[in-house]
């Protein structure tokens, strides 16, 4: 069932607004926020302070008069006016319980979808073909996946595009190296007109060795590099044999990438790459010239993108180099051209390393100015910081090399496996699967709990801990709830219906605290959505888990003698479980049965 639900803070606001209006005060100042002094109250309204000047009265007098109007209001159990003019509010436990009962009955847990759903392309992942995934790509995948899931949950049409780096010198390097090793391959016969073999002449591990070898050689050997550049040129200008090799490289590489992303619970709707944008470049460039936006400067074709209000220098966007070659931004612009043509998105979000911010400012301005997108198409850059090691420097292997994503995942998994075996709660045949589930949570939560734009330290010991602000701690809480629910269901006939009936008013402080947290779900998800901020969901579920565990330690849940109350506890547990599971689903991981 779906019921439309107002956010609880809005319901509270309605009451304060009425009280403000009844006193003749400006209702715009009646805003209520979650208390920053939870020891004193649950919600607070600070409107009396700014009103004081306007009304020429002491703020406490104003607060007192509002308090009077709120007396007897069924939403509150306590309203206090405290100096200098705060209104401290506590919710009526009955009102709160009713709210949670409605929330339980709603399939969306009280979080309404947006009124006008948008089509949004989200460009994330951004791996480069034939080069192994490294930890730098991890953040884009993790953050992008979560932002996509949150947007989708809010009812938008989210299209995830991996935007492969499949265009450039790396292809020419691979072709050149392959030719040195196996010159007899049919792909290199220039006069060949027949069909090319269906299986690739290399495996993924060979490919991953070929690229770095070729790259190293090209740096030491000028002639080799020229050959690779020539091969790249011929590939890009339609040489059949090379194009057949390119599709082999793509196939082999993409199926390996898919395996890696699957392990991370990351999936894409589109597997487009830079190469898909190439056919759109000539027309796009012609139009930019014809419309008078692109002009030649020092031999290169550029579009000015600076604006009067700029406080720092924004260089022109270079469209073609002086030798006529296109660039990374030409590809990005042409990609926008075909995205608009094929999907007409209202918005495109790029989840990319924050060091590319200036670059994207140029691209976005150029796309707007030259009419590639409409004035109201939103182009958003979600830049993320670097993942560092404990030494504060970009994460490396113990030997100082670039850490591969697979190794990072495997190391974390190993640590988790060790912990699980030590804990002894998981059946031997489930150890492997369980440690995979938990280590994924450890990695993703460790990343997502930081504001995306900040750098963070990958600390395997902390991330895999079952205590503190970690993914495993959240999972542990879910598993704890699952096990209580299971015991209840085994012992009671009506266990299965517990979700459907009402929740009773809180019986203790810790129960009320849990209920207050539960009621913040819709607001939290909405904020995370509008601000592209999965970390807000992390801090919410951390608070919620803490509140739950306090309640759990305080309360003999299954030992409760009053049958009705016991059933109400179970409904709360069910609701807590659903909220936590929905949230971790939005973050891109899930909980095991036991741990
Ligand atoms: N492949 C690029 C890299 O590894 C990231 C691509 C980001 N997306 C984009 N549309 N430019 O740095």
Short mmCIF file of N, CA, C and O in Angstrom, two decimals, residues 390-433:
data_model
loop_
_atom_site.label_atom_id
_atom_site.label_comp_id
_atom_site.label_asym_id
_atom_site.label_seq_id
_atom_site.Cartn_x
_atom_site.Cartn_y
_atom_site.Cartn_z
N UNK A 390 47.00 5.10 5.05
CA UNK A 390 47.13 5.60 6.42
C UNK A 390 48.20 6.69 6.53
O UNK A 390 48.20 7.47 7.47
N UNK A 391 49.13 6.71 5.56
CA UNK A 391 50.17 7.74 5.59
C UNK A 391 49.67 9.07 5.02
O UNK A 391 50.43 10.03 4.89
N UNK A 392 48.40 9.12 4.65
CA UNK A 392 47.84 10.37 4.12
C UNK A 392 48.16 10.59 2.65
O UNK A 392 47.78 11.60 2.08
N UNK A 393 48.86 9.66 2.03
CA UNK A 393 49.19 9.80 0.61
C UNK A 393 48.31 8.85 -0.20
O UNK A 393 47.81 7.86 0.33
N UNK A 394 48.10 9.15 -1.50
CA UNK A 394 47.24 8.30 -2.31
C UNK A 394 47.55 6.81 -2.12
O UNK A 394 48.71 6.41 -2.09
N UNK A 395 46.48 6.06 -1.98
CA UNK A 395 46.57 4.64 -1.64
C UNK A 395 47.45 3.84 -2.59
O UNK A 395 47.25 3.84 -3.79
N UNK A 396 48.40 3.11 -2.04
CA UNK A 396 49.34 2.32 -2.85
C UNK A 396 49.42 0.89 -2.31
O UNK A 396 48.99 0.61 -1.20
N UNK A 397 50.05 0.02 -3.06
CA UNK A 397 50.33 -1.32 -2.55
C UNK A 397 51.50 -1.21 -1.56
O UNK A 397 52.16 -0.17 -1.48
N UNK A 398 51.76 -2.29 -0.85
CA UNK A 398 52.86 -2.26 0.11
C UNK A 398 54.18 -1.96 -0.59
O UNK A 398 55.08 -1.35 -0.04
N UNK A 399 54.26 -2.39 -1.85
CA UNK A 399 55.51 -2.16 -2.60
C UNK A 399 55.54 -0.76 -3.21
O UNK A 399 56.50 -0.39 -3.88
N UNK A 400 54.46 0.00 -3.05
CA UNK A 400 54.47 1.37 -3.55
C UNK A 400 53.88 1.49 -4.94
O UNK A 400 53.87 2.57 -5.53
N UNK A 401 53.37 0.38 -5.50
CA UNK A 401 52.77 0.45 -6.83
C UNK A 401 51.31 0.84 -6.76
O UNK A 401 50.77 1.07 -5.67
N UNK A 402 50.69 0.94 -7.93
CA UNK A 402 49.27 1.26 -7.97
C UNK A 402 48.47 0.05 -7.54
O UNK A 402 48.65 -1.04 -8.05
N UNK A 403 47.60 0.24 -6.56
CA UNK A 403 46.79 -0.87 -6.06
C UNK A 403 45.64 -1.15 -7.02
O UNK A 403 44.92 -0.25 -7.41
N UNK A 404 45.52 -2.42 -7.39
CA UNK A 404 44.40 -2.78 -8.24
C UNK A 404 43.15 -2.95 -7.41
O UNK A 404 43.20 -3.41 -6.28
N UNK A 405 42.05 -2.60 -8.03
CA UNK A 405 40.79 -2.69 -7.33
C UNK A 405 40.52 -4.10 -6.79
O UNK A 405 40.13 -4.29 -5.65
N UNK A 406 40.80 -5.08 -7.63
CA UNK A 406 40.58 -6.46 -7.23
C UNK A 406 41.36 -6.82 -5.96
O UNK A 406 40.86 -7.52 -5.10
N UNK A 407 42.60 -6.33 -5.88
CA UNK A 407 43.41 -6.66 -4.71
C UNK A 407 42.85 -6.00 -3.46
O UNK A 407 42.82 -6.60 -2.39
N UNK A 408 42.40 -4.77 -3.63
CA UNK A 408 41.84 -4.07 -2.48
C UNK A 408 40.62 -4.83 -1.95
O UNK A 408 40.46 -5.05 -0.75
N UNK A 409 39.78 -5.24 -2.88
CA UNK A 409 38.58 -5.96 -2.48
C UNK A 409 38.97 -7.29 -1.84
O UNK A 409 38.43 -7.68 -0.79
N UNK A 410 39.93 -7.97 -2.42
CA UNK A 410 40.35 -9.27 -1.89
C UNK A 410 40.98 -9.13 -0.50
O UNK A 410 40.69 -9.91 0.40
N UNK A 411 41.81 -8.09 -0.31
CA UNK A 411 42.42 -7.89 1.02
C UNK A 411 41.37 -7.65 2.09
O UNK A 411 41.49 -8.16 3.21
N UNK A 412 40.39 -6.85 1.74
CA UNK A 412 39.34 -6.54 2.71
C UNK A 412 38.55 -7.81 3.04
O UNK A 412 38.21 -8.09 4.19
N UNK A 413 38.31 -8.57 1.99
CA UNK A 413 37.56 -9.81 2.16
C UNK A 413 38.30 -10.79 3.08
O UNK A 413 37.71 -11.44 3.93
N UNK A 414 39.59 -10.83 2.89
CA UNK A 414 40.42 -11.74 3.69
C UNK A 414 40.34 -11.39 5.17
O UNK A 414 40.17 -12.25 6.03
N UNK A 415 40.43 -10.09 5.43
CA UNK A 415 40.37 -9.60 6.81
C UNK A 415 39.01 -9.96 7.41
O UNK A 415 38.91 -10.39 8.56
N UNK A 416 37.97 -9.80 6.61
CA UNK A 416 36.63 -10.08 7.08
C UNK A 416 36.45 -11.57 7.35
O UNK A 416 35.86 -11.96 8.35
N UNK A 417 36.96 -12.38 6.46
CA UNK A 417 36.86 -13.84 6.61
C UNK A 417 37.48 -14.26 7.95
O UNK A 417 36.92 -15.04 8.71
N UNK A 418 38.65 -13.67 8.22
CA UNK A 418 39.35 -13.97 9.46
C UNK A 418 38.46 -13.64 10.67
O UNK A 418 38.30 -14.42 11.59
N UNK A 419 37.85 -12.45 10.62
CA UNK A 419 37.00 -12.02 11.74
C UNK A 419 35.81 -12.92 11.93
O UNK A 419 35.40 -13.20 13.05
N UNK A 420 35.23 -13.33 10.81
CA UNK A 420 34.01 -14.14 10.89
C UNK A 420 34.32 -15.52 11.46
O UNK A 420 33.59 -16.04 12.31
N UNK A 421 35.43 -16.08 11.01
CA UNK A 421 35.82 -17.40 11.52
C UNK A 421 36.08 -17.29 13.02
O UNK A 421 35.63 -18.11 13.82
N UNK A 422 36.77 -16.21 13.40
CA UNK A 422 37.06 -15.97 14.82
C UNK A 422 35.78 -15.84 15.64
O UNK A 422 35.66 -16.37 16.73
N UNK A 423 34.79 -15.11 15.08
CA UNK A 423 33.52 -14.90 15.77
C UNK A 423 32.73 -16.19 15.96
O UNK A 423 31.97 -16.31 16.93
N UNK A 424 32.90 -17.12 15.03
CA UNK A 424 32.29 -18.43 15.17
C UNK A 424 30.76 -18.49 15.08
O UNK A 424 30.15 -19.46 15.51
N UNK A 425 30.12 -17.46 14.51
CA UNK A 425 28.65 -17.47 14.47
C UNK A 425 28.11 -17.92 13.11
O UNK A 425 26.91 -18.08 12.94
N UNK A 426 29.01 -18.08 12.16
CA UNK A 426 28.55 -18.38 10.81
C UNK A 426 28.96 -19.81 10.44
O UNK A 426 30.11 -20.21 10.66
N UNK A 427 28.01 -20.56 9.89
CA UNK A 427 28.31 -21.95 9.49
C UNK A 427 29.43 -21.95 8.46
O UNK A 427 29.48 -21.06 7.60
N UNK A 428 30.36 -22.93 8.55
CA UNK A 428 31.53 -22.94 7.67
C UNK A 428 31.19 -22.76 6.19
O UNK A 428 31.88 -22.02 5.48
N UNK A 429 30.09 -23.38 5.75
CA UNK A 429 29.79 -23.29 4.32
C UNK A 429 29.31 -21.89 3.92
O UNK A 429 29.21 -21.58 2.74
N UNK A 430 28.98 -21.06 4.92
CA UNK A 430 28.49 -19.71 4.59
C UNK A 430 29.55 -18.63 4.80
O UNK A 430 29.31 -17.45 4.55
N UNK A 431 30.72 -19.04 5.30
CA UNK A 431 31.75 -18.06 5.64
C UNK A 431 32.14 -17.21 4.43
O UNK A 431 32.19 -15.98 4.48
N UNK A 432 32.36 -17.87 3.31
CA UNK A 432 32.84 -17.15 2.13
C UNK A 432 31.83 -16.11 1.66
O UNK A 432 32.15 -14.94 1.47
N UNK A 433 30.59 -16.55 1.52
CA UNK A 433 29.56 -15.65 1.04
C UNK A 433 29.35 -14.49 2.01
O UNK A 433 29.25 -13.32 1.63
#
